[in-house]
Short mmCIF file of C-alpha atoms in Angstrom, two decimals:
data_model
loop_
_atom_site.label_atom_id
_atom_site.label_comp_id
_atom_site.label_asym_id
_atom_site.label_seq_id
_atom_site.Cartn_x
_atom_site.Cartn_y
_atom_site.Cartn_z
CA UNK A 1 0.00 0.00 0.00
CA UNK A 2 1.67 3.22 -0.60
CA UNK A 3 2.03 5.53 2.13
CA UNK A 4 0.54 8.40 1.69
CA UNK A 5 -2.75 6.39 1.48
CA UNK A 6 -1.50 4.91 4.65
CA UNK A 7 -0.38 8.48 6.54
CA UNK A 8 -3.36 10.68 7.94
CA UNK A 9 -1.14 14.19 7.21
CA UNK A 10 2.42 15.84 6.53
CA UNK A 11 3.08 16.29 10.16
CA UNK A 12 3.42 13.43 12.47
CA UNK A 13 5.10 12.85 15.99
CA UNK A 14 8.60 11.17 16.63
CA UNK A 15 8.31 9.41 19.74
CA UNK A 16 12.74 9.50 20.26
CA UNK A 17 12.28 12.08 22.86
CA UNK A 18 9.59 9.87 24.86
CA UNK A 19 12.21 7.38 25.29
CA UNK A 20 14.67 9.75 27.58
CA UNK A 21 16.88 11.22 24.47
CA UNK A 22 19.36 13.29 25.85
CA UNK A 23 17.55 14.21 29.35
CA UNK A 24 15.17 12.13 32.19
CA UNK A 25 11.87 12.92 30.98
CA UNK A 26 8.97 13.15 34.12
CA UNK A 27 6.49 10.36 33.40
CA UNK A 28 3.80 13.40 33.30
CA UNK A 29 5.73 15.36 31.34
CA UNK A 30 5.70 12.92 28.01
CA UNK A 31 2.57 11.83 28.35
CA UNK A 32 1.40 15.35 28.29
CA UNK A 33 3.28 15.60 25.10
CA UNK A 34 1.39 13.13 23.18
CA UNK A 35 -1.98 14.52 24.56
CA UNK A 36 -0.75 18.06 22.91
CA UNK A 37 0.04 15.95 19.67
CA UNK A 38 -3.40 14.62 19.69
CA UNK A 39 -5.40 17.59 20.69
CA UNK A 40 -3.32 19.29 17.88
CA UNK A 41 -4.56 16.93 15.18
CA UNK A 42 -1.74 14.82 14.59
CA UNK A 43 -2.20 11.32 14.09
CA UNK A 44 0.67 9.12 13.03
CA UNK A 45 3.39 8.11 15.48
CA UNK A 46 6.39 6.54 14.89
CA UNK A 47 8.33 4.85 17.59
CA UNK A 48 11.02 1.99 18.33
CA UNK A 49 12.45 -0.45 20.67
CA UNK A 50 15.36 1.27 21.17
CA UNK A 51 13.97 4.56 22.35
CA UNK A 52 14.70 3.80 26.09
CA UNK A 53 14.48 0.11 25.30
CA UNK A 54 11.34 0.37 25.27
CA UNK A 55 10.10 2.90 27.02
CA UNK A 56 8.95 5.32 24.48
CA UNK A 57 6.78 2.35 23.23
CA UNK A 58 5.32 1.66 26.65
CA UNK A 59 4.42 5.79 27.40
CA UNK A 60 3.12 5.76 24.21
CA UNK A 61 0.68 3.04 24.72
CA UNK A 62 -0.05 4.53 27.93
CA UNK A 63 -0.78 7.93 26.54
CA UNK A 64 -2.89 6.51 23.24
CA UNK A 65 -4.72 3.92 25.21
CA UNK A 66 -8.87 4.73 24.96
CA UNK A 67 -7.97 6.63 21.55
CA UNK A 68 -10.10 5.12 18.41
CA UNK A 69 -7.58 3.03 17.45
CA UNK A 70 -9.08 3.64 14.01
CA UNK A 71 -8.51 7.58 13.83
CA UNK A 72 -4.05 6.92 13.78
CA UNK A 73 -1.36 5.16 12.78
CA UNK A 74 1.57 3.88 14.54
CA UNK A 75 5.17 2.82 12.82
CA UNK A 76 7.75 1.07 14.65
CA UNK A 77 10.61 -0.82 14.04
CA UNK A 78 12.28 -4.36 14.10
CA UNK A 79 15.76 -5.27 14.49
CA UNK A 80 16.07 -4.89 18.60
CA UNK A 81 14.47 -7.00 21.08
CA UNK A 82 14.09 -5.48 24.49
CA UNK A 83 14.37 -8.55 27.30
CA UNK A 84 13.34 -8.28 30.82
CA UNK A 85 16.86 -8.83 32.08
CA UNK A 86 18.65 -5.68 32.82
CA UNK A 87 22.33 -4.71 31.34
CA UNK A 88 25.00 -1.73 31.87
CA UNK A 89 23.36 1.06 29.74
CA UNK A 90 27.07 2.64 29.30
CA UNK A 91 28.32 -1.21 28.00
CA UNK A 92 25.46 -1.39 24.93
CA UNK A 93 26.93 -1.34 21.43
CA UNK A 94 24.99 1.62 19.81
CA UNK A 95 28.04 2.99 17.20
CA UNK A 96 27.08 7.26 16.90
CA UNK A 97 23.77 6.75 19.16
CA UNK A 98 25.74 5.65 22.42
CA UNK A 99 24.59 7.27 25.20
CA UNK A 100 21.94 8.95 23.30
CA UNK A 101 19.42 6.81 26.09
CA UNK A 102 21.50 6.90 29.00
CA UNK A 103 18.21 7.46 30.86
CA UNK A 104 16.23 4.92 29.48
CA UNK A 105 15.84 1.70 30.79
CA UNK A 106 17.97 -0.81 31.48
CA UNK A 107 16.67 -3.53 29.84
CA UNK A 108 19.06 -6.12 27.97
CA UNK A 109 18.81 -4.91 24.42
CA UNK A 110 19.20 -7.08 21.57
CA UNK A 111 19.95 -6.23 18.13
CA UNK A 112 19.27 -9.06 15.55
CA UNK A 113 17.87 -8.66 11.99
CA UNK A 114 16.72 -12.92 11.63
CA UNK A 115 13.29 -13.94 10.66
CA UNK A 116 12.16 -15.03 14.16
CA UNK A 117 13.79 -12.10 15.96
CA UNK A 118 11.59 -10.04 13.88
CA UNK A 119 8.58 -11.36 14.62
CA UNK A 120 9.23 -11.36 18.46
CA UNK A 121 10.17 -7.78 17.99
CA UNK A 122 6.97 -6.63 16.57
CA UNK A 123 5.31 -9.07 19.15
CA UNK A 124 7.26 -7.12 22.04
CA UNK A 125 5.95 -3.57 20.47
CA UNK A 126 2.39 -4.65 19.90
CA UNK A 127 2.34 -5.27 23.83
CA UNK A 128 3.90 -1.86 24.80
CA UNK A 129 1.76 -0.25 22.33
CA UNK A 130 -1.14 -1.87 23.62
CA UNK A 131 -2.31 -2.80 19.81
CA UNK A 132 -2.87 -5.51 17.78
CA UNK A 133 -1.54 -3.68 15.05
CA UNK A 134 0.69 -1.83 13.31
CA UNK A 135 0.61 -0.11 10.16
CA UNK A 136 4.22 0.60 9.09
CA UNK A 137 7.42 -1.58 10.30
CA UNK A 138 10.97 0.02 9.63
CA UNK A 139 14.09 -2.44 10.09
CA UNK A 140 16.06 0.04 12.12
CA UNK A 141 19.90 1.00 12.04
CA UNK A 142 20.76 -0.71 9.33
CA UNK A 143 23.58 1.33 7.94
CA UNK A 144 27.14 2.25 8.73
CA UNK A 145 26.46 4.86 11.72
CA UNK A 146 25.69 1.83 13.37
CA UNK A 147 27.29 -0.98 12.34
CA UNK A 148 30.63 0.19 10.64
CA UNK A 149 32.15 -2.12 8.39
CA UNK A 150 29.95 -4.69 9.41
CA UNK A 151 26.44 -3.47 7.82
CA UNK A 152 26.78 -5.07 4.49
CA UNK A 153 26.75 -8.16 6.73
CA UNK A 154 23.80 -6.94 8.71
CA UNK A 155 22.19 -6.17 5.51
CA UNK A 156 22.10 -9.86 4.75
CA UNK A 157 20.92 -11.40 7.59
CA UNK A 158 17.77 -8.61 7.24
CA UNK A 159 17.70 -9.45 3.64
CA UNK A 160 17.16 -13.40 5.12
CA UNK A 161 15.28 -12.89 7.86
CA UNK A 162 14.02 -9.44 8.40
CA UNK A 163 12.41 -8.43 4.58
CA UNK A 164 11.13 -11.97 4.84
CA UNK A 165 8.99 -11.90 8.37
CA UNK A 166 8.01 -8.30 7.45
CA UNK A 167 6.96 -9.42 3.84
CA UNK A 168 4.58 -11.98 6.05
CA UNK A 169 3.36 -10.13 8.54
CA UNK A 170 1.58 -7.78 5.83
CA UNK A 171 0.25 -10.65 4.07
CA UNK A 172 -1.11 -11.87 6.84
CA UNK A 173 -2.68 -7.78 8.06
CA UNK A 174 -0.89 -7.56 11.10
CA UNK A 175 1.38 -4.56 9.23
CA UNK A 176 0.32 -3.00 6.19
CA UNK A 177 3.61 -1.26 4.92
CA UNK A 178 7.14 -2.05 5.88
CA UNK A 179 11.06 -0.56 4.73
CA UNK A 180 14.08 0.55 6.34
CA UNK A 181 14.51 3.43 9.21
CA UNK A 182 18.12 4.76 8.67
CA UNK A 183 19.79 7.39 8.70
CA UNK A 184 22.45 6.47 5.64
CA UNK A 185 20.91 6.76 1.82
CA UNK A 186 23.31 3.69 1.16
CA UNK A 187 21.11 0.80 2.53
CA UNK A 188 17.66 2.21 0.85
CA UNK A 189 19.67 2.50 -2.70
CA UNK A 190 20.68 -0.93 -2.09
CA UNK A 191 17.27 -2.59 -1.14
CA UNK A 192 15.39 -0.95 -4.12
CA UNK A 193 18.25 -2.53 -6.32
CA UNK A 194 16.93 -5.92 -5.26
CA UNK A 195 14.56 -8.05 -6.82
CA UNK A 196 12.79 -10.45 -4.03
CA UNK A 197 12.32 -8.06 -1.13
CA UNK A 198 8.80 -5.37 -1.60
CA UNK A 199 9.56 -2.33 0.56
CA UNK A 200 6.40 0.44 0.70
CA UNK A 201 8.19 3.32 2.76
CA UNK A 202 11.31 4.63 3.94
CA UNK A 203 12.48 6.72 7.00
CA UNK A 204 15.08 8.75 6.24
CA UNK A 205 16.50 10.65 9.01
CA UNK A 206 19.19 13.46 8.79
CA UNK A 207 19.25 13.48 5.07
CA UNK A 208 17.12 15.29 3.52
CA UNK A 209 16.88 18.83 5.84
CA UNK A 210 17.78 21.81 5.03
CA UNK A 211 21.32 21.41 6.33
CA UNK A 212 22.49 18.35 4.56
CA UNK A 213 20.20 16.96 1.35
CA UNK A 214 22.98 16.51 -1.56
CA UNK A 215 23.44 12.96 -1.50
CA UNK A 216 19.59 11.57 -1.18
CA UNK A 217 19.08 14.43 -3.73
CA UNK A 218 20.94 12.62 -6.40
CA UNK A 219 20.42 9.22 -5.65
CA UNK A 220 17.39 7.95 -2.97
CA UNK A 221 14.76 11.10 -3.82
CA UNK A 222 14.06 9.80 -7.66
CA UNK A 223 14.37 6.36 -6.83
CA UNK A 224 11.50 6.43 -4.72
CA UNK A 225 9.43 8.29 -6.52
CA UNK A 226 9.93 6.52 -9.34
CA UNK A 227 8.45 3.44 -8.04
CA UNK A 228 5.75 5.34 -6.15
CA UNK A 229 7.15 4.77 -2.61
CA UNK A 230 7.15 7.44 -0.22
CA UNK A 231 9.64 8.62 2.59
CA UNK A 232 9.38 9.99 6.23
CA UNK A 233 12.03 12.54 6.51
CA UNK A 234 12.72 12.09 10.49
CA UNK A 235 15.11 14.67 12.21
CA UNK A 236 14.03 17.58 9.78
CA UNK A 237 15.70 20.11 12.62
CA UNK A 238 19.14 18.19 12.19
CA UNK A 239 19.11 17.30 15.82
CA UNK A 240 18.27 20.42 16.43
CA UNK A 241 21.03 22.05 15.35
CA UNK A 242 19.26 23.91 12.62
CA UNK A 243 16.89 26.15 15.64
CA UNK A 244 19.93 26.66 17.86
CA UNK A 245 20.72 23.33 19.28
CA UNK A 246 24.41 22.57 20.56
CA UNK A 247 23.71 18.93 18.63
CA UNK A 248 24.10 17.61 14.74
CA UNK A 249 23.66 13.91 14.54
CA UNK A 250 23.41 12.92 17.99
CA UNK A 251 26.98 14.59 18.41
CA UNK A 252 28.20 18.47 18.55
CA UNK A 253 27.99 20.51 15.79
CA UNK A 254 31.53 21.67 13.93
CA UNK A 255 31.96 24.81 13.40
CA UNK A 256 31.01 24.49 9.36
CA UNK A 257 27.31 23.10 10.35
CA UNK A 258 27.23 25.98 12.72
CA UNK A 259 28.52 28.39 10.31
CA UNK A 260 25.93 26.98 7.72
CA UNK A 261 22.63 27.55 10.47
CA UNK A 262 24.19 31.21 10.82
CA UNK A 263 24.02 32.04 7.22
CA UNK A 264 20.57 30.38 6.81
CA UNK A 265 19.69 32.36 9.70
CA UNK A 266 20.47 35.76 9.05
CA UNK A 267 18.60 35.01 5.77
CA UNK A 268 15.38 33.75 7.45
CA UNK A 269 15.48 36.95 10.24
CA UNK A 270 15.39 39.86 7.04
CA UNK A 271 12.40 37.64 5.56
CA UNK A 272 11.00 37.41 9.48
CA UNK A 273 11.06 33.64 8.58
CA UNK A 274 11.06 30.98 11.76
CA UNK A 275 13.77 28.30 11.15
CA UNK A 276 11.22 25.53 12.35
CA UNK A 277 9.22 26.62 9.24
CA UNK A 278 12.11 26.59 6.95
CA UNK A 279 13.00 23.09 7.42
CA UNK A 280 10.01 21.48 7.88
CA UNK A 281 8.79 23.30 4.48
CA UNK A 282 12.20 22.44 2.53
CA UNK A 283 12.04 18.95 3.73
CA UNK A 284 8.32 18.56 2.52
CA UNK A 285 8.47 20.19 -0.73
CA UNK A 286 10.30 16.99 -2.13
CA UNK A 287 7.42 14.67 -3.99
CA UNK A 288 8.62 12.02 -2.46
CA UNK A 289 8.24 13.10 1.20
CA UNK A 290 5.41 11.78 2.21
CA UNK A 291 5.53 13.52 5.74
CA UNK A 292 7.92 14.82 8.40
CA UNK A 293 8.15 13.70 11.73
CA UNK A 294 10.27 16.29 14.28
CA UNK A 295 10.18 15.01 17.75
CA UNK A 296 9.16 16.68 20.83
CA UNK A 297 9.94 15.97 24.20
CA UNK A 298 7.37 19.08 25.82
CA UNK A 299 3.87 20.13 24.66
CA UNK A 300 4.42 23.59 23.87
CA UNK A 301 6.41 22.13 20.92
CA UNK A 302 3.90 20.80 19.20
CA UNK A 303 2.15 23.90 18.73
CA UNK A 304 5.86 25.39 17.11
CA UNK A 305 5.86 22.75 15.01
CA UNK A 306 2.44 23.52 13.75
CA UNK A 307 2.88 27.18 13.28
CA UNK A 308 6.00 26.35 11.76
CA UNK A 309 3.86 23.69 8.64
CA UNK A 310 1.91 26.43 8.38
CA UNK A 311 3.66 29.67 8.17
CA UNK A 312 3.36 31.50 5.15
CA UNK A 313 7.15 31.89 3.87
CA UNK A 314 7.89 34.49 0.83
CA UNK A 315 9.18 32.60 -2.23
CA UNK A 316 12.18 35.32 -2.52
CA UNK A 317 13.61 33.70 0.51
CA UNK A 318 13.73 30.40 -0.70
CA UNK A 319 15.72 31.97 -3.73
CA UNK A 320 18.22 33.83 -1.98
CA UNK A 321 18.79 30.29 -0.20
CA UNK A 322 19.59 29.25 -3.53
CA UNK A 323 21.57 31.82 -4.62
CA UNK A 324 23.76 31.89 -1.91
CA UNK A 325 24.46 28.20 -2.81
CA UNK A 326 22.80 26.79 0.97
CA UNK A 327 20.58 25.04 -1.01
CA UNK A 328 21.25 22.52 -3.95
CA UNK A 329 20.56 23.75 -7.07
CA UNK A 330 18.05 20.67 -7.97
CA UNK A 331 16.11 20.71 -4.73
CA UNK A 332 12.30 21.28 -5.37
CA UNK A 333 11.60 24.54 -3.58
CA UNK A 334 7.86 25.16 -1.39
CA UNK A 335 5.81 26.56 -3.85
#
C-alpha cells in the first residue's frame, strides 16, 4: 500500500524524545506531550524499541490507550528485542547513538535482523503499544552509523530474515507497509536494487533537511518516486542544530554546520522567517516526502511545530537560499 494512502497528514510525531533522548523525561511530562500531539490533530506516530528500550513504546501506549484506534497510525521498528533482564546502559553497542538513552531503561537490548527475531520484535511492540496492530514496520539501524564495516553483513541477515517476516506479517494484516529506518541513503539504494524483497516506505532521518540533502538528492529522492514509494524525513531540525541546538547527529555541531545555520539564519530573520518553518517546508516540498516527523519531548512544541507547517514563507527567501548556494541547485523549492 503506498504511504501516503497509509499516513493521515504531513506532520506526524517522533516518539525519540519519549524514550529519555538526551535528558530524564517526568512520566507526566511525556505523556502530556502526546496529549498536545493529539489535541493538535496529529495522528501518526512513529516509535522503536530502542527509544529507552522500550520505554517510548510503553508511554506511548499509555498515553494513546482509549484513543479510536481507528482515527491513527503507529510505525515502529524491528531489528532490537528489548528482554526483561537488565544490562550496563554505558556497555550497549549503539556505534554514533551511544549514550543517546542513557536514561532509558535498562533492559538487555538485543539487536538481531533474523526472521524469528523479527517477529518477536513486533510481538514485544504490539504489547507496549497496547495494539494488535501496526501499520508501518521500519528495520532500524541498518547502515554504517551503526554498524561500521559490518552493515553489508547486517544487511544480509535482514535481507534473510528481516524483509522476509516483514513481507509476512503484511500478508497476513498484522502490518500494512514495511522498509528501512536509517539514517544512511546507502542501505535504501541498495534494497530498491533488489529483486525479491517489496519495501512500501522509507524513513530517512538526517538526510534530507535543510542542512544536509545533496546525497539523497541525487540518488534515494528519484528512486522512490519513481516506483511510487514514499519517505518519512525524520530529524528535519538536524538534531536540532538547525533552531539553535548545541547537537548535529546525535553529536556536537563543527563549526562548518554551525557556520551553515548562521548564514541560513540571518537570511530567514530579514524575511522574518522561523527556522522551524524553513526546514520542515524544505524537507516537505520533495514529492517524495510523504511527511515529516520532528520530535518533541514538551507540549508547547507541538504547537511550534504547527505554526511552523503552516507559516506563510515568501518565495524570494527560498531563492536567496539558492543563490547563496545553501541550497542545492536541484532541490524542489515550497511553492
Amino acid at each position: 500500500m503506498a504511504l501516503k494512502d497509509i499516513l493521515p497528514g504531513k506532520l506526524g510525531f517522533g516518539a525519540a524524545p519519549l524514550g529519555n533522548m538526551f535528558r530524564d523525561i517526568p512520566e507526566d511530562e511525556a505523556l502530556a506531550t502526546v496529549e498536545a500531539a493529539w489535541n493538535d490533530g496529529i495522528r501518526y506516530y512513529d516509535n522503536a524499541p530502542l527509544y529507552g528500550a522500550g520505554l517510548a513504546e510503553l508511554r506511548m501506549g499509555e498515553a494513546l490507550a482509549g484513543k479510536p484506534r481507528d482515527q491513527y497510525v503507529i510505525s515502529t521498528k524491528v531489528g532490537r528485542i528489548i528482554l526483561d533482564e537488565l544490562e550496563d546502559i554505558s556497555a550497549r553497542e549503539q556505534g554514533e547513538k551511544a549514550g543517546v538513552f542513557a536514561h532509558g531503561r535498562a533492559n538487555r537490548v538485543v539487536n538481531d535482523y533474523s526472521y524469528d527475531a523479527t517477529l518477536r520484535s513486533i510481538e514485544g511492540s504490539l504489547k507496549r503499544l497496547r495494539t494488535d496492530h501496526i501499520e508501518i514496520a521500519f528495520v532500524h539501524d541498518l547502515a554504517q552509523d551503526f554498524w561500521g564495516d559490518a552493515w553489508l553483513e547486517k544487511f544480509e541477515e535482514a535481507r534473510n530474515g528481516a524483509f522476509k517476516a516483514l513481507d509476512r506479517l503484511r500478508d497476513e494484516g498484522t502490518i500494512k507497509a514495511w522498509g528501512l529506518g536509517v539514517n544512511k541513503v546507502e542501505p535504501i539504494e541498495l534494497l530498491l536494487g533488489l529483486n525479491e524483497p517489496r519495501p512500501d516506505a522509507f524513513l530517512l532521518a538526517g538526510r534530507y533537511t535543510l542542512l544536509d540533502h545533496g546525497q539523497a538528492l541525487q540518488r534515494v529522492m528519484p528512486m522512490v518516486a519513481e516506483r511510487g514509494l514514499g519517505i518519512v524525513v525524520g530529524g528535519p531540525y538536524s538534531s536540532g542544530a538547525l533552531v539553535g541546538g548545541p547537537n548535529f547527529e546525535y553529536a556536537p555541531a563543527t563549526p562548518a554546520i554551525l557556520d551553515k545555520v548562521a548564514r541560513i539564519k540571518a537570511i530567514a530573520d530579514r524575511y522574518g522567517v522561523s527556522m522551524k518553518a524553513a526546514g520542515l517546508q524544505f524537507s516537505l516540498a520533495n514529492p517524495a516526502v510523504a511527511a515529516v516527523i520532528p520530535g518533541a519531548s514538551r507540549p508547547g512544541r507541538i504547537a511550534e511545530d504547527r505554526a511552523a507547517l503552516e507559516e506563510v514563507v515568501p518565495a524570494d527567501f527560498w531563492q536567496e537560499l539558492r543563490a547563496a548556494a545553501l541550497v542545492d541547485p536541484a532541490a524542489p523549492l515550497p511553492a
